[in-house]
mmCIF file of C-alpha atoms (C1' of nucleotides) in Angstrom:
data_model
loop_
_atom_site.group_PDB
_atom_site.id
_atom_site.type_symbol
_atom_site.label_atom_id
_atom_site.label_comp_id
_atom_site.label_asym_id
_atom_site.label_seq_id
_atom_site.Cartn_x
_atom_site.Cartn_y
_atom_site.Cartn_z
ATOM 1 C CA MET X 1 -73.654 2.481 -27.269
ATOM 2 C CA PRO X 2 -73.100 5.651 -25.272
ATOM 3 C CA GLN X 3 -74.016 6.407 -21.710
ATOM 4 C CA LYS X 4 -77.364 5.286 -20.434
ATOM 5 C CA ARG X 5 -80.129 7.708 -21.145
ATOM 6 C CA ILE X 6 -81.367 9.214 -17.871
ATOM 7 C CA LEU X 7 -82.667 12.662 -18.668
ATOM 8 C CA PRO X 8 -86.117 11.691 -19.984
ATOM 9 C CA TYR X 9 -86.861 9.799 -16.777
ATOM 10 C CA VAL X 10 -85.850 12.766 -14.693
ATOM 11 C CA ILE X 11 -88.119 14.972 -16.753
ATOM 12 C CA LEU X 12 -90.997 12.534 -16.336
ATOM 13 C CA GLY X 13 -90.364 12.561 -12.607
ATOM 14 C CA ILE X 14 -90.558 16.330 -12.550
ATOM 15 C CA LEU X 15 -93.714 16.399 -14.635
ATOM 16 C CA GLU X 16 -95.414 13.968 -12.272
ATOM 17 C CA LYS X 17 -95.566 16.749 -9.722
ATOM 18 C CA GLY X 18 -97.527 18.872 -12.200
ATOM 19 C CA ASP X 19 -97.419 20.214 -15.726
ATOM 20 C CA ALA X 20 -94.463 22.435 -16.440
ATOM 21 C CA THR X 21 -92.777 24.427 -19.197
ATOM 22 C CA GLY X 22 -89.252 23.813 -20.395
ATOM 23 C CA LYS X 23 -88.137 26.777 -18.365
ATOM 24 C CA GLN X 24 -89.709 25.460 -15.173
ATOM 25 C CA ILE X 25 -88.098 22.067 -15.705
ATOM 26 C CA THR X 26 -84.759 23.776 -16.218
ATOM 27 C CA ASP X 27 -85.146 25.665 -12.962
ATOM 28 C CA GLU X 28 -85.913 22.455 -11.137
ATOM 29 C CA PHE X 29 -82.410 21.307 -12.004
ATOM 30 C CA LYS X 30 -81.003 24.544 -10.757
ATOM 31 C CA TYR X 31 -82.690 24.553 -7.381
ATOM 32 C CA GLU X 32 -83.789 21.087 -6.320
ATOM 33 C CA ILE X 33 -82.423 18.169 -8.241
ATOM 34 C CA GLY X 34 -79.235 20.131 -8.758
ATOM 35 C CA GLU X 35 -77.662 18.544 -5.693
ATOM 36 C CA PHE X 36 -77.267 15.241 -7.476
ATOM 37 C CA TRP X 37 -78.105 15.716 -11.139
ATOM 38 C CA LYS X 38 -77.331 18.509 -13.573
ATOM 39 C CA SER X 39 -78.843 19.509 -16.861
ATOM 40 C CA SER X 40 -79.312 22.688 -18.834
ATOM 41 C CA HIS X 41 -81.967 24.093 -21.115
ATOM 42 C CA SER X 42 -80.018 23.274 -24.248
ATOM 43 C CA GLN X 43 -80.324 19.636 -23.358
ATOM 44 C CA ILE X 44 -83.852 19.803 -22.040
ATOM 45 C CA TYR X 45 -85.620 21.386 -25.008
ATOM 46 C CA PRO X 46 -84.426 18.816 -27.540
ATOM 47 C CA GLU X 47 -85.195 16.061 -25.048
ATOM 48 C CA LEU X 48 -88.772 17.334 -24.695
ATOM 49 C CA LYS X 49 -89.191 17.161 -28.465
ATOM 50 C CA HIS X 50 -87.838 13.649 -28.416
ATOM 51 C CA MET X 51 -90.231 12.620 -25.678
ATOM 52 C CA LEU X 52 -93.118 14.173 -27.582
ATOM 53 C CA THR X 53 -92.424 12.123 -30.690
ATOM 54 C CA ASP X 54 -92.061 9.028 -28.534
ATOM 55 C CA GLY X 55 -95.412 9.738 -26.948
ATOM 56 C CA TRP X 56 -94.098 9.917 -23.399
ATOM 57 C CA ILE X 57 -95.502 13.412 -22.929
ATOM 58 C CA ASP X 58 -97.835 15.788 -24.717
ATOM 59 C CA SER X 59 -97.934 19.551 -24.822
ATOM 60 C CA TYR X 60 -100.374 22.419 -24.774
ATOM 61 C CA GLN X 61 -100.302 26.171 -24.599
ATOM 62 C CA LYS X 62 -102.183 28.675 -22.534
ATOM 63 C CA GLU X 63 -104.122 31.347 -24.363
ATOM 64 C CA ASP X 64 -102.515 34.303 -22.669
ATOM 65 C CA ASN X 65 -99.007 33.419 -23.751
ATOM 66 C CA ASP X 66 -97.931 32.212 -27.189
ATOM 67 C CA LYS X 67 -94.479 31.435 -26.036
ATOM 68 C CA GLU X 68 -94.642 29.110 -23.112
ATOM 69 C CA ILE X 69 -95.295 25.459 -23.869
ATOM 70 C CA TYR X 70 -96.603 23.255 -21.109
ATOM 71 C CA TYR X 71 -95.831 19.561 -20.958
ATOM 72 C CA ARG X 72 -97.532 16.709 -19.137
ATOM 73 C CA PRO X 73 -96.918 12.964 -19.087
ATOM 74 C CA THR X 74 -99.133 10.717 -21.192
ATOM 75 C CA ASN X 75 -100.410 7.431 -19.795
ATOM 76 C CA LEU X 76 -97.466 5.755 -21.471
ATOM 77 C CA GLY X 77 -95.160 8.223 -19.779
ATOM 78 C CA LYS X 78 -96.719 7.545 -16.401
ATOM 79 C CA GLU X 79 -96.186 3.839 -16.890
ATOM 80 C CA ILE X 80 -92.589 4.354 -17.884
ATOM 81 C CA ILE X 81 -91.658 6.469 -14.903
ATOM 82 C CA ALA X 82 -93.443 4.079 -12.532
ATOM 83 C CA ASP X 83 -91.464 1.162 -13.947
ATOM 84 C CA TRP X 84 -88.239 3.092 -13.759
ATOM 85 C CA LEU X 85 -88.741 4.001 -10.125
ATOM 86 C CA ALA X 86 -89.497 0.381 -9.293
ATOM 87 C CA THR X 87 -86.302 -0.865 -10.941
ATOM 88 C CA PRO X 88 -83.408 -1.075 -8.500
ATOM 89 C CA VAL X 89 -80.100 0.491 -9.403
ATOM 90 C CA ALA X 90 -77.605 -2.000 -10.815
ATOM 91 C CA LYS X 91 -74.364 -0.500 -9.609
ATOM 92 C CA LEU X 92 -72.889 2.248 -7.528
ATOM 93 C CA PRO X 93 -71.899 5.404 -9.367
ATOM 94 C CA VAL X 94 -68.298 6.454 -9.663
ATOM 95 C CA SER X 95 -67.983 9.770 -7.923
ATOM 96 C CA LYS X 96 -65.795 11.768 -10.248
ATOM 97 C CA ASP X 97 -64.195 13.769 -7.506
ATOM 98 C CA LEU X 98 -61.261 15.980 -8.438
ATOM 99 C CA PHE X 99 -60.297 16.461 -4.821
ATOM 100 C CA SER X 100 -59.858 12.738 -4.276
ATOM 101 C CA LEU X 101 -58.035 12.455 -7.548
ATOM 102 C CA LYS X 102 -55.471 15.088 -6.632
ATOM 103 C CA VAL X 103 -54.972 13.740 -3.139
ATOM 104 C CA PHE X 104 -54.477 10.296 -4.616
ATOM 105 C CA PHE X 105 -51.415 11.449 -6.500
ATOM 106 C CA ILE X 106 -49.700 13.043 -3.517
ATOM 107 C CA LYS X 107 -47.289 10.526 -2.094
ATOM 108 C CA ARG X 108 -45.926 12.079 1.078
ATOM 109 C CA ALA X 109 -47.770 13.281 4.151
ATOM 110 C CA ASP X 110 -45.547 16.340 4.415
ATOM 111 C CA ASP X 111 -46.219 17.544 0.872
ATOM 112 C CA PRO X 112 -47.364 21.147 1.370
ATOM 113 C CA ARG X 113 -49.923 20.841 -1.406
ATOM 114 C CA LEU X 114 -51.882 18.460 0.750
ATOM 115 C CA LYS X 115 -52.615 21.140 3.335
ATOM 116 C CA THR X 116 -53.782 23.536 0.642
ATOM 117 C CA LEU X 117 -56.077 21.014 -0.952
ATOM 118 C CA ILE X 118 -57.595 20.038 2.365
ATOM 119 C CA ALA X 119 -58.137 23.589 3.559
ATOM 120 C CA ASN X 120 -59.812 24.426 0.286
ATOM 121 C CA GLN X 121 -62.017 21.375 0.368
ATOM 122 C CA LYS X 122 -63.061 22.213 3.910
ATOM 123 C CA LYS X 123 -64.232 25.601 2.771
ATOM 124 C CA LEU X 124 -66.212 24.179 -0.137
ATOM 125 C CA VAL X 125 -67.859 21.484 1.940
ATOM 126 C CA SER X 126 -68.773 23.874 4.766
ATOM 127 C CA GLN X 127 -70.407 26.233 2.319
ATOM 128 C CA ASN X 128 -72.371 23.458 0.715
ATOM 129 C CA LEU X 129 -73.411 22.115 4.093
ATOM 130 C CA ALA X 130 -74.674 25.524 5.181
ATOM 131 C CA HIS X 131 -76.671 25.749 1.978
ATOM 132 C CA LEU X 132 -78.188 22.315 2.460
ATOM 133 C CA LYS X 133 -79.242 23.097 6.007
ATOM 134 C CA LYS X 134 -80.835 26.306 4.846
ATOM 135 C CA ARG X 135 -82.816 24.357 2.258
ATOM 136 C CA GLU X 136 -83.881 21.908 4.913
ATOM 137 C CA ALA X 137 -85.169 24.685 7.142
ATOM 138 C CA GLU X 138 -86.992 26.336 4.239
ATOM 139 C CA LEU X 139 -88.582 23.278 2.714
ATOM 140 C CA PHE X 140 -89.293 20.967 5.615
ATOM 141 C CA ASP X 141 -90.351 22.992 8.589
ATOM 142 C CA THR X 142 -93.520 20.950 9.189
ATOM 143 C CA ALA X 143 -94.220 17.222 9.410
ATOM 144 C CA GLU X 144 -96.816 17.613 6.710
ATOM 145 C CA LYS X 145 -94.305 18.906 4.206
ATOM 146 C CA ILE X 146 -92.045 15.971 5.012
ATOM 147 C CA ASN X 147 -94.847 13.491 4.452
ATOM 148 C CA HIS X 148 -95.807 14.964 1.110
ATOM 149 C CA ASN X 149 -92.307 14.902 -0.327
ATOM 150 C CA TYR X 150 -90.738 12.157 1.662
ATOM 151 C CA GLY X 151 -88.182 11.136 -0.946
ATOM 152 C CA HIS X 152 -86.965 14.671 -1.349
ATOM 153 C CA TYR X 153 -86.673 14.964 2.411
ATOM 154 C CA LEU X 154 -84.653 11.758 2.638
ATOM 155 C CA ILE X 155 -82.261 12.839 -0.042
ATOM 156 C CA LEU X 156 -81.669 16.167 1.603
ATOM 157 C CA GLN X 157 -80.938 14.378 4.868
ATOM 158 C CA ARG X 158 -78.530 12.119 3.103
ATOM 159 C CA ALA X 159 -76.732 14.976 1.397
ATOM 160 C CA ILE X 160 -76.346 16.669 4.774
ATOM 161 C CA SER X 161 -75.118 13.507 6.430
ATOM 162 C CA ARG X 162 -72.629 12.941 3.677
ATOM 163 C CA GLN X 163 -71.145 16.399 3.887
ATOM 164 C CA GLU X 164 -70.959 16.219 7.674
ATOM 165 C CA ASN X 165 -69.091 12.968 7.305
ATOM 166 C CA GLN X 166 -66.672 14.463 4.851
ATOM 167 C CA LEU X 167 -66.114 17.491 7.049
ATOM 168 C CA ALA X 168 -65.430 15.304 10.065
ATOM 169 C CA TRP X 169 -62.927 13.373 8.000
ATOM 170 C CA LEU X 170 -61.206 16.550 6.848
ATOM 171 C CA ASP X 171 -61.089 17.931 10.391
ATOM 172 C CA GLN X 172 -59.551 14.783 11.735
ATOM 173 C CA LEU X 173 -56.846 15.071 9.089
ATOM 174 C CA THR X 174 -55.958 18.597 10.045
ATOM 175 C CA VAL X 175 -55.421 17.625 13.653
ATOM 176 C CA CYS X 176 -52.896 14.928 12.851
ATOM 177 C CA MET H 1 -66.752 24.553 -24.627
ATOM 178 C CA PRO H 2 -67.272 20.949 -23.567
ATOM 179 C CA GLN H 3 -66.482 19.294 -20.272
ATOM 180 C CA LYS H 4 -63.192 20.096 -18.650
ATOM 181 C CA ARG H 5 -60.310 17.954 -19.781
ATOM 182 C CA ILE H 6 -59.101 15.803 -16.884
ATOM 183 C CA LEU H 7 -57.780 12.602 -18.407
ATOM 184 C CA PRO H 8 -54.306 13.841 -19.420
ATOM 185 C CA TYR H 9 -53.620 14.968 -15.861
ATOM 186 C CA VAL H 10 -54.662 11.629 -14.499
ATOM 187 C CA ILE H 11 -52.374 9.914 -16.980
ATOM 188 C CA LEU H 12 -49.488 12.171 -15.985
ATOM 189 C CA GLY H 13 -50.191 11.340 -12.353
ATOM 190 C CA ILE H 14 -50.031 7.652 -13.125
ATOM 191 C CA LEU H 15 -46.832 8.016 -15.136
ATOM 192 C CA GLU H 16 -45.166 9.847 -12.255
ATOM 193 C CA LYS H 17 -45.057 6.567 -10.379
ATOM 194 C CA GLY H 18 -43.089 5.037 -13.236
ATOM 195 C CA ASP H 19 -43.139 4.500 -16.979
ATOM 196 C CA ALA H 20 -46.103 2.511 -18.220
ATOM 197 C CA THR H 21 -47.757 1.183 -21.361
ATOM 198 C CA GLY H 22 -51.265 2.102 -22.446
ATOM 199 C CA LYS H 23 -52.423 -1.226 -21.144
ATOM 200 C CA GLN H 24 -50.894 -0.672 -17.724
ATOM 201 C CA ILE H 25 -52.473 2.769 -17.526
ATOM 202 C CA THR H 26 -55.815 1.264 -18.438
ATOM 203 C CA ASP H 27 -55.485 -1.306 -15.666
ATOM 204 C CA GLU H 28 -54.724 1.426 -13.183
ATOM 205 C CA PHE H 29 -58.197 2.762 -13.823
ATOM 206 C CA LYS H 30 -59.668 -0.652 -13.322
ATOM 207 C CA TYR H 31 -58.010 -1.446 -10.028
ATOM 208 C CA GLU H 32 -56.891 1.676 -8.195
ATOM 209 C CA ILE H 33 -58.203 4.970 -9.446
ATOM 210 C CA GLY H 34 -61.409 3.218 -10.424
ATOM 211 C CA GLU H 35 -63.024 4.101 -7.121
ATOM 212 C CA PHE H 36 -63.383 7.715 -8.154
ATOM 213 C CA TRP H 37 -62.467 8.044 -11.797
ATOM 214 C CA LYS H 38 -63.210 5.866 -14.801
ATOM 215 C CA SER H 39 -61.682 5.604 -18.223
ATOM 216 C CA SER H 40 -61.210 2.944 -20.837
ATOM 217 C CA HIS H 41 -58.531 2.051 -23.317
ATOM 218 C CA SER H 42 -60.425 3.570 -26.231
ATOM 219 C CA GLN H 43 -60.100 6.922 -24.546
ATOM 220 C CA ILE H 44 -56.591 6.417 -23.259
ATOM 221 C CA TYR H 45 -54.781 5.492 -26.474
ATOM 222 C CA PRO H 46 -55.903 8.574 -28.399
ATOM 223 C CA GLU H 47 -55.167 10.702 -25.353
ATOM 224 C CA LEU H 48 -51.615 9.355 -25.218
ATOM 225 C CA LYS H 49 -51.129 10.367 -28.865
ATOM 226 C CA HIS H 50 -52.458 13.780 -28.062
ATOM 227 C CA MET H 51 -50.094 14.165 -25.121
ATOM 228 C CA LEU H 52 -47.193 13.034 -27.285
ATOM 229 C CA THR H 53 -47.810 15.746 -29.882
ATOM 230 C CA ASP H 54 -48.195 18.293 -27.089
ATOM 231 C CA GLY H 55 -44.876 17.207 -25.646
ATOM 232 C CA TRP H 56 -46.251 16.260 -22.240
ATOM 233 C CA ILE H 57 -44.875 12.746 -22.538
ATOM 234 C CA ASP H 58 -42.539 10.780 -24.769
ATOM 235 C CA SER H 59 -42.468 7.125 -25.694
ATOM 236 C CA TYR H 60 -40.056 4.276 -26.248
ATOM 237 C CA GLN H 61 -40.181 0.556 -26.896
ATOM 238 C CA LYS H 62 -38.377 -2.384 -25.429
ATOM 239 C CA GLU H 63 -36.456 -4.620 -27.756
ATOM 240 C CA ASP H 64 -38.102 -7.854 -26.767
ATOM 241 C CA ASN H 65 -41.594 -6.694 -27.684
ATOM 242 C CA ASP H 66 -42.618 -4.761 -30.793
ATOM 243 C CA LYS H 67 -46.070 -4.161 -29.530
ATOM 244 C CA GLU H 68 -45.883 -2.563 -26.148
ATOM 245 C CA ILE H 69 -45.173 1.161 -26.098
ATOM 246 C CA TYR H 70 -43.899 2.701 -22.903
ATOM 247 C CA TYR H 71 -44.626 6.293 -21.965
ATOM 248 C CA ARG H 72 -42.942 8.643 -19.521
ATOM 249 C CA PRO H 73 -43.528 12.300 -18.666
ATOM 250 C CA THR H 74 -41.266 14.950 -20.173
ATOM 251 C CA ASN H 75 -40.003 17.835 -18.076
ATOM 252 C CA LEU H 76 -42.912 19.858 -19.377
ATOM 253 C CA GLY H 77 -45.264 17.097 -18.306
ATOM 254 C CA LYS H 78 -43.769 17.004 -14.840
ATOM 255 C CA GLU H 79 -44.264 20.728 -14.508
ATOM 256 C CA ILE H 80 -47.856 20.481 -15.654
ATOM 257 C CA ILE H 81 -48.841 17.766 -13.225
ATOM 258 C CA ALA H 82 -47.091 19.576 -10.370
ATOM 259 C CA ASP H 83 -49.044 22.739 -11.131
ATOM 260 C CA TRP H 84 -52.279 20.839 -11.453
ATOM 261 C CA LEU H 85 -51.856 19.139 -8.090
ATOM 262 C CA ALA H 86 -51.104 22.478 -6.466
ATOM 263 C CA THR H 87 -54.255 24.092 -7.852
ATOM 264 C CA PRO H 88 -57.197 23.787 -5.467
ATOM 265 C CA VAL H 89 -60.502 22.472 -6.766
ATOM 266 C CA ALA H 90 -62.953 25.227 -7.660
ATOM 267 C CA LYS H 91 -66.223 23.516 -6.873
ATOM 268 C CA LEU H 92 -67.752 20.391 -5.475
ATOM 269 C CA PRO H 93 -68.720 17.716 -7.965
ATOM 270 C CA VAL H 94 -72.319 16.779 -8.578
ATOM 271 C CA SER H 95 -72.649 13.154 -7.597
ATOM 272 C CA LYS H 96 -74.777 11.706 -10.349
ATOM 273 C CA ASP H 97 -76.441 9.156 -8.161
ATOM 274 C CA LEU H 98 -79.337 7.192 -9.613
ATOM 275 C CA PHE H 99 -80.354 5.932 -6.200
ATOM 276 C CA SER H 100 -80.826 9.449 -4.870
ATOM 277 C CA LEU H 101 -82.599 10.436 -8.031
ATOM 278 C CA LYS H 102 -85.152 7.664 -7.760
ATOM 279 C CA VAL H 103 -85.720 8.213 -4.066
ATOM 280 C CA PHE H 104 -86.201 11.899 -4.765
ATOM 281 C CA PHE H 105 -89.231 11.177 -6.906
ATOM 282 C CA ILE H 106 -90.995 8.985 -4.378
ATOM 283 C CA LYS H 107 -93.435 11.117 -2.509
ATOM 284 C CA ARG H 108 -94.849 8.928 0.225
ATOM 285 C CA ALA H 109 -93.066 7.088 2.990
ATOM 286 C CA ASP H 110 -95.286 4.037 2.548
ATOM 287 C CA ASP H 111 -94.532 3.636 -1.160
ATOM 288 C CA PRO H 112 -93.370 0.004 -1.439
ATOM 289 C CA ARG H 113 -90.778 0.916 -4.047
ATOM 290 C CA LEU H 114 -88.861 2.779 -1.382
ATOM 291 C CA LYS H 115 -88.175 -0.403 0.564
ATOM 292 C CA THR H 116 -86.956 -2.160 -2.548
ATOM 293 C CA LEU H 117 -84.638 0.648 -3.521
ATOM 294 C CA ILE H 118 -83.191 0.874 -0.036
ATOM 295 C CA ALA H 119 -82.672 -2.865 0.370
ATOM 296 C CA ASN H 120 -80.920 -2.973 -2.984
ATOM 297 C CA GLN H 121 -78.720 -0.013 -2.174
ATOM 298 C CA LYS H 122 -77.756 -1.601 1.118
ATOM 299 C CA LYS H 123 -76.549 -4.649 -0.711
ATOM 300 C CA LEU H 124 -74.531 -2.627 -3.204
ATOM 301 C CA VAL H 125 -72.930 -0.455 -0.545
ATOM 302 C CA SER H 126 -72.059 -3.415 1.707
ATOM 303 C CA GLN H 127 -70.371 -5.193 -1.169
ATOM 304 C CA ASN H 128 -68.379 -2.139 -2.076
ATOM 305 C CA LEU H 129 -67.414 -1.570 1.543
ATOM 306 C CA ALA H 130 -66.180 -5.129 1.871
ATOM 307 C CA HIS H 131 -64.120 -4.671 -1.264
ATOM 308 C CA LEU H 132 -62.616 -1.421 0.007
ATOM 309 C CA LYS H 133 -61.632 -2.966 3.315
ATOM 310 C CA LYS H 134 -60.024 -5.836 1.515
ATOM 311 C CA ARG H 135 -57.985 -3.380 -0.556
ATOM 312 C CA GLU H 136 -56.974 -1.580 2.605
ATOM 313 C CA ALA H 137 -55.742 -4.794 4.193
ATOM 314 C CA GLU H 138 -53.856 -5.770 1.045
ATOM 315 C CA LEU H 139 -52.237 -2.451 0.248
ATOM 316 C CA PHE H 140 -51.563 -0.834 3.589
ATOM 317 C CA ASP H 141 -50.572 -3.462 6.079
ATOM 318 C CA THR H 142 -47.427 -1.609 7.152
ATOM 319 C CA ALA H 143 -46.733 1.970 8.225
ATOM 320 C CA GLU H 144 -44.077 2.161 5.551
ATOM 321 C CA LYS H 145 -46.538 1.472 2.768
ATOM 322 C CA ILE H 146 -48.814 4.162 4.154
ATOM 323 C CA ASN H 147 -46.009 6.698 4.209
ATOM 324 C CA HIS H 148 -44.983 5.983 0.648
ATOM 325 C CA ASN H 149 -48.443 6.378 -0.816
ATOM 326 C CA TYR H 150 -50.062 8.620 1.691
ATOM 327 C CA GLY H 151 -52.567 10.190 -0.691
ATOM 328 C CA HIS H 152 -53.777 6.833 -1.867
ATOM 329 C CA TYR H 153 -54.141 5.733 1.732
ATOM 330 C CA LEU H 154 -56.154 8.809 2.617
ATOM 331 C CA ILE H 155 -58.501 8.351 -0.284
ATOM 332 C CA LEU H 156 -59.122 4.753 0.576
ATOM 333 C CA GLN H 157 -59.918 5.777 4.138
ATOM 334 C CA ARG H 158 -62.290 8.382 2.867
ATOM 335 C CA ALA H 159 -64.054 5.974 0.539
ATOM 336 C CA ILE H 160 -64.508 3.586 3.450
ATOM 337 C CA SER H 161 -65.779 6.297 5.747
ATOM 338 C CA ARG H 162 -68.208 7.469 3.124
ATOM 339 C CA GLN H 163 -69.690 4.058 2.544
ATOM 340 C CA GLU H 164 -69.957 3.403 6.256
ATOM 341 C CA ASN H 165 -71.807 6.653 6.578
ATOM 342 C CA GLN H 166 -74.185 5.738 3.790
ATOM 343 C CA LEU H 167 -74.770 2.320 5.269
ATOM 344 C CA ALA H 168 -75.545 3.791 8.681
ATOM 345 C CA TRP H 169 -78.004 6.135 7.030
ATOM 346 C CA LEU H 170 -79.671 3.284 5.168
ATOM 347 C CA ASP H 171 -79.875 1.171 8.334
ATOM 348 C CA GLN H 172 -81.440 3.944 10.289
ATOM 349 C CA LEU H 173 -84.094 4.232 7.580
ATOM 350 C CA THR H 174 -84.987 0.591 7.730
ATOM 351 C CA VAL H 175 -85.613 0.757 11.449
ATOM 352 C CA CYS H 176 -88.116 3.584 11.202
ATOM 353 C "C1'" DA U 1 -92.792 52.208 -30.893
ATOM 354 C "C1'" DC U 2 -88.700 50.989 -28.998
ATOM 355 C "C1'" DA U 3 -85.608 48.655 -26.130
ATOM 356 C "C1'" DC U 4 -84.939 45.112 -23.118
ATOM 357 C "C1'" DC U 5 -85.712 40.688 -21.171
ATOM 358 C "C1'" DC U 6 -87.091 36.063 -21.366
ATOM 359 C "C1'" DA U 7 -88.462 31.325 -23.091
ATOM 360 C "C1'" DT U 8 -87.242 28.621 -26.544
ATOM 361 C "C1'" DG U 9 -84.224 26.836 -29.820
ATOM 362 C "C1'" DT U 10 -79.730 25.603 -32.517
ATOM 363 C "C1'" DA U 11 -74.751 24.932 -33.168
ATOM 364 C "C1'" DA U 12 -70.135 23.628 -32.162
ATOM 365 C "C1'" DA U 13 -66.759 21.006 -29.811
ATOM 366 C "C1'" DG U 14 -65.319 17.705 -26.792
ATOM 367 C "C1'" DG U 15 -66.130 13.898 -23.404
ATOM 368 C "C1'" DG U 16 -67.247 9.106 -22.676
ATOM 369 C "C1'" DT U 17 -69.027 4.353 -23.778
ATOM 370 C "C1'" DT U 18 -69.559 0.330 -26.554
ATOM 371 C "C1'" DA U 19 -68.475 -2.263 -30.419
ATOM 372 C "C1'" DC U 20 -65.540 -3.538 -33.972
ATOM 373 C "C1'" DA U 21 -60.806 -4.170 -36.153
ATOM 374 C "C1'" DT U 22 -55.806 -5.347 -36.579
ATOM 375 C "C1'" DG U 23 -51.569 -7.155 -36.030
ATOM 376 C "C1'" DA U 24 -48.150 -9.093 -32.568
ATOM 377 C "C1'" DT U 25 -47.360 -12.632 -29.227
ATOM 378 C "C1'" DT U 26 -48.153 -16.506 -26.670
ATOM 379 C "C1'" DT U 27 -50.006 -21.247 -26.176
ATOM 380 C "C1'" DG U 28 -51.272 -25.948 -27.144
ATOM 381 C "C1'" DC R 1 -48.116 -23.734 -36.919
ATOM 382 C "C1'" DA R 2 -52.839 -22.883 -35.978
ATOM 383 C "C1'" DA R 3 -55.654 -20.870 -32.481
ATOM 384 C "C1'" DA R 4 -56.344 -18.055 -28.876
ATOM 385 C "C1'" DT R 5 -55.079 -14.062 -26.440
ATOM 386 C "C1'" DC R 6 -53.430 -9.539 -25.936
ATOM 387 C "C1'" DA R 7 -52.097 -4.578 -26.780
ATOM 388 C "C1'" DT R 8 -53.265 -1.218 -29.578
ATOM 389 C "C1'" DG R 9 -56.195 1.296 -32.459
ATOM 390 C "C1'" DT R 10 -60.703 3.075 -34.855
ATOM 391 C "C1'" DA R 11 -65.629 4.116 -35.373
ATOM 392 C "C1'" DA R 12 -70.234 5.249 -34.184
ATOM 393 C "C1'" DC R 13 -73.167 7.238 -31.177
ATOM 394 C "C1'" DC R 14 -74.897 9.890 -27.650
ATOM 395 C "C1'" DC R 15 -74.045 13.055 -23.607
ATOM 396 C "C1'" DT R 16 -72.722 17.466 -21.892
ATOM 397 C "C1'" DT R 17 -71.340 22.112 -21.859
ATOM 398 C "C1'" DT R 18 -70.843 26.791 -23.751
ATOM 399 C "C1'" DA R 19 -72.048 30.037 -27.007
ATOM 400 C "C1'" DC R 20 -74.977 31.993 -30.212
ATOM 401 C "C1'" DA R 21 -79.717 32.970 -32.333
ATOM 402 C "C1'" DT R 22 -84.708 34.129 -32.584
ATOM 403 C "C1'" DG R 23 -88.903 35.835 -31.778
ATOM 404 C "C1'" DG R 24 -92.597 36.850 -28.295
ATOM 405 C "C1'" DG R 25 -93.613 39.538 -23.938
ATOM 406 C "C1'" DT R 26 -93.099 43.560 -21.097
ATOM 407 C "C1'" DG R 27 -92.165 48.116 -19.630
ATOM 408 C "C1'" DT R 28 -91.510 52.855 -20.693
#
DNA sequence: ACACCCATGTAAAGGGTTACATGATTTG
DNA sequence: CAAATCATGTAACCCTTTACATGGGTGT
């Protein structure tokens, strides 16, 4: 009845790149996937348990550390993620964007709040854009790296393109 | 502790344009705000009660219909929405985009699933773009209409620009 | 051995979606 | 006036975030 369950698929996707602990999966959300999906450890650990009981993944520990638990996809899990990736997306997401929402409610072009909102948004988008370009330079400085993580590369390009588009739009507004 | 409460502000924003029933507010989400914020009646009716007890809005009924309940913002409510609109957004939203997520996990450029995902996304984005342009033609065919709902106009422009950008990006991919 | 940090785990409180329910109003 | 529709309302369920808790490493 509630929202569609996405997290386990994301986790499977992460584990396809190599076994990982809950902590490592959590960090993946912080640094890589974080641009377009968020999750936190308090969601991830229970989800890992769930996936274990469903047989999507199994776990093991390394002898030198009693604490860390490594996870890897089972054959079932590999099947599931492969199917999921092959299934096209049914509908476009709604971008829950507070900036758009606030602008929407401002009726007149000369409302001073509009200027404030736009200036602020410009700052946020520029910062994010700078960050994305830094990531691009760090992660994809050779053709080989691009070829080995092509999807990741594409998505980073798209994120950059999107923010450039938004910035251009904001700039054009300021001129008027 | 949970997610930040946005709905009541959106409702206040809607009510600023004129008194409305729960049903009319619900429809607003379906047709106008729906591009960048979603809600459903089962969330809206309880929220209206909540806002009533907080004194953000009050309600009245019309004599010819026992069922419909009209809401309007109180002075407190008007203050609150004004403050909210004047407050700049603190951070960029994470666009929870399943398309990006799936692409992210595809490692090789020659993976056939990539083509499928992209073709499908193209279709979705084109449809949405067509819809947005239709809305633009319907709602903003005169300068006067633009000036009286400038924020709405801006947001529609931005939505269009964004989808055009995405489509260009998708097209460029297909060529390669 | 002690204190600190870190990986894992649990709890609490809303948000958000879908399904079901109810009573008024309109329609044939 | 019976049936269908409509506005409102309720319930169940999971998602998501923040805060708190625990017990194993690590460093001194």
